[in-house]
């Protein structure tokens, strides 16, 4: 099976469809990790300003993106 | 139309829906029936594997059409192991954290419809059982149905993989008739 997978990867390494799909998946992964980390920081009492500095964006940007979201981290209840 | 299906054959159909769902597809096609058939550890999937039609290859081919943006195969081309990332985030944020973080976006839910080709493939599995003078429809008959028509995506995938579809059909035919004997 590993032979088949390697062959498939070699054949597809120059295929833009494969590369673009990988970029999309990476962006999705990054978005999800950001949502988790921001939610966690807020729970630990971080201000939007502090989070924004760490992410290298403006306070307004981070607040606009994550401010109105439902809680994604489950609290023990 | 499922009255004559054996339990094993019914399970193939049910699992095909799970395969489709896992790929975030909104329909059940011949490709999902094929994947489901190859998943099973019985004589039919072994015969298909002998002819070079194996689950890993078909799964990898279909993963390229997955509607799930968080695609493990795509990430693996960059050297990212999604399972490792998942494990790390779950250690910190709890089980299912990465999926909760997807927000409102999620895969298809509820009942997924069969494509016309998948319906035709299942009808053909009945025709193959009748042709072989067999009362019940087994996994093998479903494979014959799924591989019957060159226009089916399942057949195109097999052919692309360099599989001699005619040889599998013949082999499965013999398998089914020897079982009946």
Short mmCIF file of C-alpha atoms in Angstrom, two decimals:
data_model
loop_
_atom_site.label_atom_id
_atom_site.label_comp_id
_atom_site.label_asym_id
_atom_site.label_seq_id
_atom_site.Cartn_x
_atom_site.Cartn_y
_atom_site.Cartn_z
CA UNK A 1 0.00 0.00 0.00
CA UNK A 2 2.81 2.45 0.86
CA UNK A 3 4.17 1.98 -2.67
CA UNK A 4 0.82 2.98 -4.11
CA UNK A 5 0.62 6.04 -1.86
CA UNK A 6 4.17 7.16 -2.75
CA UNK A 7 3.48 6.72 -6.45
CA UNK A 8 0.27 8.68 -6.14
CA UNK A 9 2.07 11.49 -4.30
CA UNK A 10 4.85 11.66 -6.85
CA UNK A 11 2.38 11.74 -9.69
CA UNK A 12 0.35 14.49 -8.07
CA UNK A 13 3.12 16.71 -6.70
CA UNK A 14 2.97 19.00 -9.75
CA UNK A 15 -0.80 18.96 -9.98
CA UNK A 16 -2.14 22.41 -9.03
CA UNK A 17 -5.39 20.85 -7.82
CA UNK A 18 -3.45 18.94 -5.17
CA UNK A 19 -1.39 21.95 -4.12
CA UNK A 20 -4.40 24.26 -3.94
CA UNK A 21 -6.36 21.74 -1.93
CA UNK A 22 -3.49 21.51 0.51
CA UNK A 23 -3.47 25.32 0.88
CA UNK A 24 -7.19 25.30 1.55
CA UNK A 25 -6.81 22.56 4.17
CA UNK A 26 -3.95 24.44 5.81
CA UNK A 27 -6.02 27.62 5.96
CA UNK A 28 -8.90 25.70 7.49
CA UNK A 29 -6.60 24.15 10.07
CA UNK A 30 -5.11 27.53 10.90
CA UNK A 31 -8.58 29.08 11.33
CA UNK A 32 -9.66 26.34 13.69
CA UNK A 33 -6.49 26.56 15.78
CA UNK A 34 -6.89 30.32 15.98
CA UNK A 35 -10.47 29.97 17.18
CA UNK A 36 -9.37 27.53 19.89
CA UNK A 37 -6.44 29.64 21.07
CA UNK A 38 -8.41 32.89 21.13
CA UNK A 39 -11.23 31.27 23.09
CA UNK A 40 -8.71 29.84 25.53
CA UNK A 41 -6.96 33.19 25.98
CA UNK A 42 -10.29 34.93 26.64
CA UNK A 43 -11.16 32.33 29.24
CA UNK A 44 -7.87 33.02 30.93
CA UNK A 45 -8.76 36.68 31.12
CA UNK A 46 -6.69 38.04 28.25
CA UNK A 47 -7.84 41.33 26.74
CA UNK A 48 -8.58 41.62 23.02
CA UNK A 49 -5.58 43.95 22.83
CA UNK A 50 -3.19 41.31 24.24
CA UNK A 51 -4.54 38.64 21.88
CA UNK A 52 -4.28 41.00 18.91
CA UNK A 53 -0.61 41.72 19.68
CA UNK A 54 0.22 38.01 19.76
CA UNK A 55 -1.60 37.39 16.46
CA UNK A 56 -0.04 40.44 14.85
CA UNK A 57 -3.37 42.01 13.95
CA UNK A 58 -5.41 44.97 15.18
CA UNK A 59 -7.58 44.74 18.27
CA UNK A 60 -10.61 45.61 16.12
CA UNK A 61 -9.83 42.80 13.69
CA UNK A 62 -9.55 40.11 16.33
CA UNK A 63 -12.62 41.34 18.18
CA UNK A 64 -14.67 41.52 15.00
CA UNK A 65 -13.63 37.99 14.05
CA UNK A 66 -13.96 36.25 17.40
CA UNK A 67 -16.00 38.63 19.58
CA UNK A 68 -19.49 37.39 18.83
CA UNK A 69 -18.81 33.68 18.72
CA UNK A 70 -20.49 31.01 20.73
CA UNK A 71 -18.25 29.25 23.20
CA UNK A 72 -16.24 26.52 21.54
CA UNK A 73 -14.35 25.42 24.62
CA UNK A 74 -16.43 23.22 26.82
CA UNK A 75 -16.47 24.19 30.46
CA UNK A 76 -16.92 21.51 33.04
CA UNK A 77 -20.54 21.91 33.97
CA UNK B 1 -35.76 -3.77 -3.55
CA UNK B 2 -33.60 -4.89 -0.62
CA UNK B 3 -35.72 -7.92 0.35
CA UNK B 4 -33.35 -10.36 -1.29
CA UNK B 5 -30.19 -8.81 0.11
CA UNK B 6 -28.29 -10.85 2.70
CA UNK B 7 -27.32 -9.14 5.97
CA UNK B 8 -23.80 -8.70 4.64
CA UNK B 9 -25.09 -7.11 1.44
CA UNK B 10 -27.33 -4.75 3.40
CA UNK B 11 -24.38 -3.73 5.53
CA UNK B 12 -22.47 -2.77 2.37
CA UNK B 13 -25.29 -0.40 1.43
CA UNK B 14 -25.51 1.08 4.93
CA UNK B 15 -21.73 1.50 5.15
CA UNK B 16 -21.69 3.18 1.74
CA UNK B 17 -23.72 5.98 3.30
CA UNK B 18 -21.16 6.28 6.11
CA UNK B 19 -18.35 6.42 3.53
CA UNK B 20 -20.14 9.22 1.67
CA UNK B 21 -20.75 11.13 4.89
CA UNK B 22 -17.12 10.82 5.91
CA UNK B 23 -16.12 12.43 2.61
CA UNK B 24 -18.71 15.17 3.16
CA UNK B 25 -20.43 14.04 -0.04
CA UNK B 26 -24.13 14.72 -0.26
CA UNK B 27 -25.03 11.61 -2.25
CA UNK B 28 -24.30 7.89 -2.29
CA UNK B 29 -22.67 6.91 -5.57
CA UNK B 30 -21.19 3.77 -7.08
CA UNK B 31 -17.82 4.95 -5.75
CA UNK B 32 -19.10 4.78 -2.16
CA UNK B 33 -20.60 1.33 -2.74
CA UNK B 34 -17.23 0.23 -4.10
CA UNK B 35 -15.36 1.69 -1.12
CA UNK B 36 -17.76 -0.02 1.24
CA UNK B 37 -17.26 -3.37 -0.56
CA UNK B 38 -13.48 -3.05 -0.24
CA UNK B 39 -13.72 -2.23 3.43
CA UNK B 40 -15.11 -5.59 4.30
CA UNK B 41 -12.65 -8.38 5.07
CA UNK B 42 -14.47 -11.10 3.13
CA UNK B 43 -13.63 -13.08 -0.02
CA UNK B 44 -15.00 -10.36 -2.30
CA UNK B 45 -12.69 -7.60 -1.09
CA UNK B 46 -9.78 -10.07 -1.08
CA UNK B 47 -10.52 -11.00 -4.69
CA UNK B 48 -10.70 -7.33 -5.67
CA UNK B 49 -7.40 -6.67 -3.86
CA UNK B 50 -5.78 -9.57 -5.73
CA UNK B 51 -6.63 -7.73 -8.94
CA UNK B 52 -5.11 -4.52 -7.62
CA UNK B 53 -8.36 -2.88 -6.52
CA UNK B 54 -7.62 -2.02 -2.91
CA UNK B 55 -9.29 0.23 -0.42
CA UNK B 56 -6.37 2.55 0.28
CA UNK B 57 -6.00 3.51 -3.39
CA UNK B 58 -9.72 4.08 -3.91
CA UNK B 59 -9.98 6.04 -0.67
CA UNK B 60 -7.03 8.23 -1.66
CA UNK B 61 -8.59 8.88 -5.08
CA UNK B 62 -11.93 9.84 -3.54
CA UNK B 63 -10.35 11.98 -0.83
CA UNK B 64 -9.45 14.44 -3.60
CA UNK B 65 -13.17 15.03 -4.08
CA UNK B 66 -13.91 15.34 -0.37
CA UNK B 67 -16.00 18.34 0.59
CA UNK B 68 -14.38 18.50 4.02
CA UNK B 69 -12.00 21.44 3.91
CA UNK B 70 -9.87 19.91 6.65
CA UNK B 71 -8.58 17.17 4.38
CA UNK B 72 -6.00 14.83 5.97
CA UNK B 73 -4.66 13.63 2.59
CA UNK B 74 -4.14 17.19 1.35
CA UNK B 75 -2.33 18.12 4.57
CA UNK B 76 -0.16 15.02 4.34
CA UNK B 77 1.24 16.28 1.00
CA UNK B 78 2.72 19.13 3.07
CA UNK B 79 4.07 16.74 5.68
CA UNK B 80 1.36 17.63 8.19
CA UNK B 81 -0.07 14.72 10.10
CA UNK B 82 -3.63 15.76 10.92
CA UNK B 83 -3.96 12.96 13.46
CA UNK B 84 -0.96 14.32 15.36
CA UNK B 85 -2.39 17.86 15.28
CA UNK B 86 -5.73 16.49 16.43
CA UNK B 87 -4.11 14.61 19.31
CA UNK B 88 -2.16 17.69 20.40
CA UNK B 89 -5.22 19.99 20.35
CA UNK B 90 -7.32 17.42 22.17
CA UNK B 91 -4.70 17.14 24.92
CA UNK B 92 -4.97 20.88 25.48
CA UNK B 93 -8.59 21.63 24.69
CA UNK B 94 -10.46 18.35 25.19
CA UNK B 95 -11.99 15.70 22.91
CA UNK B 96 -13.36 16.90 19.59
CA UNK B 97 -11.83 20.37 20.03
CA UNK B 98 -10.77 20.67 16.39
CA UNK B 99 -14.25 19.77 15.19
CA UNK B 100 -15.98 22.15 17.61
CA UNK B 101 -13.71 24.88 16.30
CA UNK B 102 -15.23 24.41 12.82
CA UNK B 103 -18.17 26.44 14.10
CA UNK B 104 -21.36 26.00 12.13
CA UNK B 105 -19.73 24.25 9.18
CA UNK B 106 -20.13 20.51 9.27
CA UNK B 107 -20.65 17.52 7.04
CA UNK B 108 -23.94 16.34 5.59
CA UNK B 109 -26.49 14.98 8.02
CA UNK B 110 -29.58 12.86 7.72
CA UNK B 111 -30.42 10.53 4.90
CA UNK B 112 -28.26 10.79 1.78
CA UNK B 113 -29.88 9.99 -1.58
CA UNK B 114 -28.49 7.43 -4.03
CA UNK B 115 -27.30 8.73 -7.39
CA UNK B 116 -29.14 7.28 -10.43
CA UNK B 117 -25.98 5.24 -11.18
CA UNK B 118 -25.88 3.78 -7.67
CA UNK B 119 -29.55 2.82 -7.99
CA UNK B 120 -28.83 1.24 -11.33
CA UNK B 121 -25.82 -0.64 -9.89
CA UNK B 122 -28.01 -2.08 -7.10
CA UNK B 123 -30.67 -3.11 -9.63
CA UNK B 124 -27.93 -4.72 -11.70
CA UNK B 125 -26.77 -6.70 -8.66
CA UNK B 126 -30.24 -8.25 -8.60
CA UNK B 127 -30.01 -8.97 -12.33
CA UNK B 128 -26.65 -10.69 -11.79
CA UNK B 129 -28.15 -12.86 -9.04
CA UNK B 130 -30.97 -13.85 -11.42
CA UNK B 131 -28.47 -14.54 -14.22
CA UNK B 132 -26.52 -16.85 -11.89
CA UNK B 133 -29.83 -18.41 -10.76
CA UNK B 134 -29.28 -17.36 -7.18
CA UNK B 135 -32.03 -16.27 -4.83
CA UNK B 136 -30.09 -14.06 -2.48
CA UNK B 137 -28.00 -11.02 -3.26
CA UNK B 138 -24.54 -11.23 -1.75
CA UNK B 139 -21.64 -8.77 -1.64
CA UNK B 140 -20.33 -10.39 -4.82
CA UNK B 141 -23.48 -9.53 -6.75
CA UNK B 142 -23.18 -5.93 -5.60
CA UNK B 143 -19.59 -5.84 -6.84
CA UNK B 144 -20.75 -7.18 -10.22
CA UNK B 145 -23.43 -4.47 -10.29
CA UNK B 146 -20.99 -1.74 -9.32
CA UNK B 147 -18.49 -2.88 -11.98
CA UNK B 148 -21.12 -3.54 -14.67
CA UNK B 149 -21.23 -0.29 -16.58
CA UNK B 150 -18.11 1.48 -17.87
CA UNK B 151 -19.85 4.80 -17.34
CA UNK B 152 -20.00 4.26 -13.55
CA UNK B 153 -17.50 6.30 -11.53
CA UNK B 154 -16.60 3.08 -9.70
CA UNK B 155 -15.46 1.51 -12.99
CA UNK B 156 -13.59 4.65 -14.06
CA UNK B 157 -11.72 4.67 -10.72
CA UNK B 158 -10.82 1.00 -11.10
CA UNK B 159 -9.66 1.48 -14.69
CA UNK B 160 -7.60 4.53 -13.75
CA UNK B 161 -5.91 2.40 -11.10
CA UNK B 162 -4.84 0.03 -13.87
CA UNK B 163 -7.24 -2.70 -12.82
CA UNK B 164 -8.53 -5.21 -15.38
CA UNK B 165 -12.23 -4.88 -14.58
CA UNK B 166 -13.19 -7.73 -16.89
CA UNK B 167 -10.86 -10.07 -15.01
CA UNK B 168 -12.44 -9.16 -11.66
CA UNK B 169 -15.93 -9.71 -13.08
CA UNK B 170 -14.92 -13.17 -14.28
CA UNK B 171 -13.26 -14.04 -10.99
CA UNK B 172 -16.25 -12.91 -8.91
CA UNK B 173 -18.58 -14.81 -11.22
CA UNK B 174 -16.61 -18.00 -10.59
CA UNK B 175 -16.52 -17.31 -6.86
CA UNK B 176 -20.30 -16.87 -6.72
CA UNK B 177 -21.04 -19.99 -8.77
CA UNK B 178 -18.62 -22.15 -6.79
CA UNK B 179 -20.27 -21.01 -3.59
CA UNK B 180 -23.66 -21.97 -4.94
CA UNK B 181 -22.40 -25.41 -5.96
#
